[in-house]
């Protein structure tokens, strides 16, 4: 990704009325049959590479941050096309469409938080090298990879809620990528990774909230990375003979027949 929005520009955009999060499906109002329809959507591991890369595509094509409404409107068509191609026997109901929108709003929120996090990281800790590739998130299950001159940090970003913490623990066992009708397994390893959690209901020492978007405070990010740099259990030494990134690159070469080229210093 070549577009680089700074922290203040991201915050300025998010504060505008058009960026306010759209209304989401309230699952507590659904009956048993409707909840089963929602599960049909939630159980899909991946809706394909176009959805994975949609947020980045918007950034590149518009040279700015898309609104959540723009992102959801574009994504819903791709998700419905996925159902038509991969599960034509399923009749997509109105509730399932709303569940697709719900999933897209969560993805958009995560992408915005990660984008802001990386901007803070780049500005507050310019000595760190940020490593990027679209498959790092979807295959490795890692949101951000950063290096100093000694260690590499695999960073996971999630909300500070019981459900999110549970999902993060389960995420380690769900590595892989769906290619057509085949699911290619990938063995994830979260040992030594950094888990950073933001608060969603109110501002805190870690989090500030702008127009409904919880964003990490730059001073917290700097403190957390400095703590990791001095910890013997956090991060991965650059000197290890076979790193997690090496494993990822080898997997892509042998399983996907792709030569992964990791970009550095940009996102």
Short mmCIF file of C-alpha atoms in Angstrom, two decimals:
data_model
loop_
_atom_site.label_atom_id
_atom_site.label_comp_id
_atom_site.label_asym_id
_atom_site.label_seq_id
_atom_site.Cartn_x
_atom_site.Cartn_y
_atom_site.Cartn_z
CA UNK A 1 0.00 0.00 0.00
CA UNK A 2 1.48 3.32 -1.06
CA UNK A 3 -1.08 5.71 0.43
CA UNK A 4 0.06 7.15 3.75
CA UNK A 5 -2.48 9.13 5.75
CA UNK A 6 -1.08 10.70 8.88
CA UNK A 7 -2.72 10.31 12.28
CA UNK A 8 -4.28 13.77 12.39
CA UNK A 9 -5.74 13.45 8.88
CA UNK A 10 -7.36 10.10 9.76
CA UNK A 11 -8.82 11.64 12.93
CA UNK A 12 -10.05 14.69 10.99
CA UNK A 13 -11.85 12.53 8.46
CA UNK A 14 -13.41 10.21 11.03
CA UNK A 15 -14.82 13.19 12.95
CA UNK A 16 -16.96 14.22 9.94
CA UNK A 17 -20.66 13.32 9.90
CA UNK A 18 -20.40 11.24 6.71
CA UNK A 19 -17.95 8.88 8.46
CA UNK A 20 -20.29 8.14 11.36
CA UNK A 21 -20.75 4.35 11.69
CA UNK A 22 -23.89 3.12 9.97
CA UNK A 23 -26.74 1.40 11.82
CA UNK A 24 -25.99 -2.28 12.49
CA UNK A 25 -28.13 -5.39 12.83
CA UNK A 26 -29.17 -6.03 16.44
CA UNK A 27 -28.92 -9.82 16.75
CA UNK A 28 -30.74 -9.79 20.09
CA UNK A 29 -33.99 -8.96 18.27
CA UNK A 30 -33.87 -12.05 16.03
CA UNK A 31 -35.77 -15.29 16.45
CA UNK A 32 -34.12 -18.73 16.32
CA UNK A 33 -34.55 -19.16 12.56
CA UNK A 34 -33.12 -15.72 11.83
CA UNK A 35 -30.16 -16.36 14.13
CA UNK A 36 -29.46 -19.54 12.15
CA UNK A 37 -29.39 -17.44 8.98
CA UNK A 38 -26.87 -15.10 10.60
CA UNK A 39 -24.70 -18.09 11.53
CA UNK A 40 -24.74 -19.13 7.86
CA UNK A 41 -22.92 -15.88 7.09
CA UNK A 42 -20.65 -15.92 10.14
CA UNK A 43 -19.43 -19.46 9.42
CA UNK A 44 -17.93 -18.48 6.07
CA UNK A 45 -14.18 -18.32 6.75
CA UNK A 46 -13.38 -16.08 3.78
CA UNK A 47 -15.37 -14.35 1.07
CA UNK A 48 -12.34 -14.23 -1.22
CA UNK A 49 -9.40 -12.05 -2.09
CA UNK A 50 -11.49 -9.15 -3.43
CA UNK A 51 -13.06 -8.65 0.00
CA UNK A 52 -9.67 -9.06 1.70
CA UNK A 53 -8.19 -6.30 -0.47
CA UNK A 54 -11.28 -4.04 -0.70
CA UNK A 55 -10.22 -1.54 1.96
CA UNK A 56 -6.76 -1.14 0.41
CA UNK A 57 -8.35 -0.79 -3.03
CA UNK A 58 -10.44 2.13 -1.80
CA UNK A 59 -7.38 3.83 -0.28
CA UNK A 60 -5.44 3.46 -3.53
CA UNK A 61 -8.24 4.44 -5.90
CA UNK A 62 -9.60 7.39 -3.88
CA UNK A 63 -6.31 8.46 -2.29
CA UNK A 64 -8.21 8.92 0.96
CA UNK A 65 -10.19 6.99 3.56
CA UNK A 66 -13.53 5.61 2.33
CA UNK A 67 -16.60 6.06 4.49
CA UNK A 68 -18.05 2.98 6.15
CA UNK A 69 -21.13 3.31 3.93
CA UNK A 70 -19.02 3.28 0.75
CA UNK A 71 -17.09 0.24 1.95
CA UNK A 72 -20.21 -1.72 2.96
CA UNK A 73 -22.08 -0.93 -0.27
CA UNK A 74 -19.17 -2.20 -2.35
CA UNK A 75 -18.54 -5.21 -0.16
CA UNK A 76 -22.12 -6.46 0.01
CA UNK A 77 -22.26 -7.00 -3.75
CA UNK A 78 -19.07 -9.05 -3.63
CA UNK A 79 -20.37 -11.17 -0.74
CA UNK A 80 -23.66 -11.86 -2.49
CA UNK A 81 -21.75 -12.83 -5.63
CA UNK A 82 -19.67 -15.21 -3.50
CA UNK A 83 -22.82 -16.95 -2.23
CA UNK A 84 -24.20 -17.23 -5.78
CA UNK A 85 -20.98 -18.85 -6.99
CA UNK A 86 -19.99 -21.00 -4.02
CA UNK A 87 -23.32 -21.84 -2.35
CA UNK A 88 -25.97 -21.51 -5.07
CA UNK A 89 -28.27 -23.87 -3.16
CA UNK A 90 -28.72 -21.28 -0.40
CA UNK A 91 -31.44 -18.67 -0.71
CA UNK A 92 -29.98 -15.45 0.64
CA UNK A 93 -32.57 -13.83 2.87
CA UNK A 94 -32.96 -10.21 3.98
CA UNK A 95 -31.55 -11.17 7.38
CA UNK A 96 -28.49 -12.74 5.71
CA UNK A 97 -27.92 -9.53 3.75
CA UNK A 98 -28.02 -7.60 7.03
CA UNK A 99 -25.58 -10.13 8.53
CA UNK A 100 -23.23 -9.52 5.60
CA UNK A 101 -23.44 -5.78 6.29
CA UNK A 102 -22.74 -6.43 9.97
CA UNK A 103 -19.63 -8.39 9.10
CA UNK A 104 -18.46 -5.66 6.75
CA UNK A 105 -18.96 -2.94 9.38
CA UNK A 106 -16.76 -4.92 11.79
CA UNK A 107 -14.09 -5.38 9.14
CA UNK A 108 -14.15 -1.68 8.27
CA UNK A 109 -13.85 -0.70 11.94
CA UNK A 110 -10.86 -3.03 12.35
CA UNK A 111 -9.18 -1.68 9.22
CA UNK A 112 -9.60 1.92 10.36
CA UNK A 113 -8.20 1.16 13.81
CA UNK A 114 -5.21 -0.64 12.25
CA UNK A 115 -4.62 2.19 9.76
CA UNK A 116 -4.59 4.74 12.59
CA UNK A 117 -2.36 2.46 14.69
CA UNK A 118 0.20 2.20 11.90
CA UNK A 119 0.15 5.96 11.37
CA UNK A 120 0.85 6.45 15.09
CA UNK A 121 3.60 3.84 14.95
CA UNK A 122 5.23 5.46 11.94
CA UNK A 123 5.12 8.94 13.43
CA UNK A 124 5.95 8.15 17.08
CA UNK A 125 8.52 5.41 16.47
CA UNK A 126 10.09 6.10 13.05
CA UNK A 127 12.98 3.72 13.76
CA UNK A 128 10.60 0.78 13.39
CA UNK A 129 10.24 -0.93 10.03
CA UNK A 130 6.66 -1.89 9.15
CA UNK A 131 6.36 -5.05 7.04
CA UNK A 132 3.28 -5.48 4.88
CA UNK A 133 1.54 -8.02 2.64
CA UNK A 134 -2.22 -8.64 2.13
CA UNK A 135 -1.91 -12.30 3.15
CA UNK A 136 -0.18 -11.61 6.48
CA UNK A 137 -3.53 -10.79 8.05
CA UNK A 138 -5.70 -13.41 6.37
CA UNK A 139 -3.19 -16.30 6.55
CA UNK A 140 -0.88 -15.61 9.51
CA UNK A 141 -3.67 -14.01 11.53
CA UNK A 142 -1.41 -11.05 12.37
CA UNK A 143 -2.55 -7.44 11.95
CA UNK A 144 0.82 -5.67 11.89
CA UNK A 145 4.47 -6.76 11.71
CA UNK A 146 7.17 -4.31 12.83
CA UNK A 147 10.93 -4.60 13.36
CA UNK A 148 13.59 -2.72 15.26
CA UNK A 149 17.29 -3.55 14.91
CA UNK A 150 17.01 -6.54 17.26
CA UNK A 151 13.53 -8.04 17.18
CA UNK A 152 10.45 -8.49 15.05
CA UNK A 153 7.02 -7.88 16.59
CA UNK A 154 3.86 -9.66 15.44
CA UNK A 155 1.00 -7.47 16.62
CA UNK A 156 -2.66 -8.40 17.11
CA UNK A 157 -5.26 -5.67 17.60
CA UNK A 158 -8.67 -6.38 19.08
CA UNK A 159 -11.28 -4.96 21.41
CA UNK A 160 -11.04 -5.36 25.16
CA UNK A 161 -14.13 -7.56 25.51
CA UNK A 162 -14.56 -11.17 26.69
CA UNK A 163 -15.83 -12.29 23.25
CA UNK A 164 -12.93 -10.64 21.42
CA UNK A 165 -10.38 -12.20 23.77
CA UNK A 166 -12.02 -15.61 23.28
CA UNK A 167 -11.94 -15.21 19.49
CA UNK A 168 -8.28 -14.19 19.61
CA UNK A 169 -7.41 -17.38 21.51
CA UNK A 170 -9.32 -19.46 18.96
CA UNK A 171 -7.81 -17.60 16.02
CA UNK A 172 -4.46 -19.34 16.42
CA UNK A 173 -5.96 -22.68 15.35
CA UNK A 174 -7.80 -21.35 12.29
CA UNK A 175 -4.94 -20.57 9.90
CA UNK A 176 -5.34 -21.07 6.19
CA UNK A 177 -6.71 -19.69 2.95
CA UNK A 178 -9.65 -20.72 0.81
CA UNK A 179 -8.74 -21.00 -2.87
CA UNK A 180 -11.82 -21.88 -4.92
CA UNK A 181 -13.48 -24.81 -3.15
CA UNK A 182 -10.26 -25.88 -1.40
CA UNK A 183 -9.12 -24.70 2.03
CA UNK A 184 -5.31 -24.74 2.35
CA UNK A 185 -4.28 -25.13 5.98
CA UNK A 186 -1.65 -22.89 7.58
CA UNK A 187 -0.15 -23.54 11.02
CA UNK A 188 -0.22 -20.35 13.09
CA UNK A 189 2.06 -19.63 16.04
CA UNK A 190 1.22 -16.71 18.34
CA UNK A 191 3.93 -17.37 20.94
CA UNK A 192 5.65 -14.10 21.85
CA UNK A 193 3.16 -12.02 19.84
CA UNK A 194 1.86 -8.70 21.15
CA UNK A 195 -1.86 -8.46 21.93
CA UNK A 196 -3.05 -4.84 22.04
CA UNK A 197 -6.64 -4.17 23.09
CA UNK A 198 -8.72 -1.02 22.78
CA UNK A 199 -11.80 -0.11 24.82
CA UNK A 200 -15.06 0.33 22.93
CA UNK A 201 -17.53 1.91 25.36
CA UNK A 202 -15.56 4.79 26.86
CA UNK A 203 -12.22 6.52 26.64
CA UNK A 204 -9.36 5.18 28.74
CA UNK A 205 -5.59 5.30 29.11
CA UNK A 206 -5.28 3.19 25.95
CA UNK A 207 -8.15 4.54 23.89
CA UNK A 208 -9.78 7.72 22.65
CA UNK A 209 -13.09 7.65 20.78
CA UNK A 210 -13.80 9.85 17.76
CA UNK A 211 -17.32 9.77 16.28
CA UNK A 212 -17.82 6.19 17.46
CA UNK A 213 -14.36 4.92 16.41
CA UNK A 214 -12.09 3.69 19.23
CA UNK A 215 -8.49 4.64 18.43
CA UNK A 216 -5.28 3.87 20.28
CA UNK A 217 -3.48 6.72 22.01
CA UNK A 218 0.01 7.27 20.54
CA UNK A 219 1.67 7.39 23.97
CA UNK A 220 0.19 3.97 24.84
CA UNK A 221 1.50 2.47 21.59
CA UNK A 222 4.97 3.85 22.25
CA UNK A 223 4.93 2.57 25.85
CA UNK A 224 3.77 -0.91 24.79
CA UNK A 225 6.39 -1.33 22.06
CA UNK A 226 9.17 -0.06 24.33
CA UNK A 227 8.06 -2.55 26.95
CA UNK A 228 8.18 -5.35 24.39
CA UNK A 229 11.67 -4.37 23.26
CA UNK A 230 13.02 -4.89 26.78
CA UNK A 231 11.08 -8.11 27.44
CA UNK A 232 12.76 -11.49 27.01
CA UNK A 233 9.46 -13.16 26.04
CA UNK A 234 7.98 -10.62 23.64
CA UNK A 235 8.80 -10.55 19.96
CA UNK A 236 11.07 -12.67 17.81
CA UNK A 237 14.83 -12.13 17.52
CA UNK A 238 15.94 -11.22 14.01
CA UNK A 239 18.77 -13.70 14.48
CA UNK A 240 16.52 -16.78 14.71
CA UNK A 241 17.47 -19.30 11.99
CA UNK A 242 13.88 -19.78 10.78
CA UNK A 243 11.37 -17.04 11.52
CA UNK A 244 7.59 -17.00 11.36
CA UNK A 245 7.90 -14.87 8.23
CA UNK A 246 10.19 -17.50 6.69
CA UNK A 247 7.52 -20.12 7.43
CA UNK A 248 4.85 -17.91 5.83
CA UNK A 249 6.94 -17.29 2.70
CA UNK A 250 7.76 -21.00 2.31
CA UNK A 251 4.09 -21.93 2.78
CA UNK A 252 3.03 -19.49 0.06
CA UNK A 253 5.74 -20.79 -2.28
CA UNK A 254 4.84 -24.46 -1.88
CA UNK A 255 1.10 -24.30 -1.28
CA UNK A 256 0.05 -21.29 -3.38
CA UNK A 257 2.95 -21.30 -5.87
CA UNK A 258 3.49 -17.62 -5.02
CA UNK A 259 6.80 -15.86 -4.44
CA UNK A 260 5.87 -13.45 -1.64
CA UNK A 261 7.59 -10.08 -1.77
CA UNK A 262 7.18 -8.28 1.54
CA UNK A 263 6.97 -4.49 1.33
CA UNK A 264 8.74 -2.45 4.00
CA UNK A 265 8.32 1.00 5.43
CA UNK A 266 4.86 1.60 3.94
CA UNK A 267 1.31 0.38 4.29
#
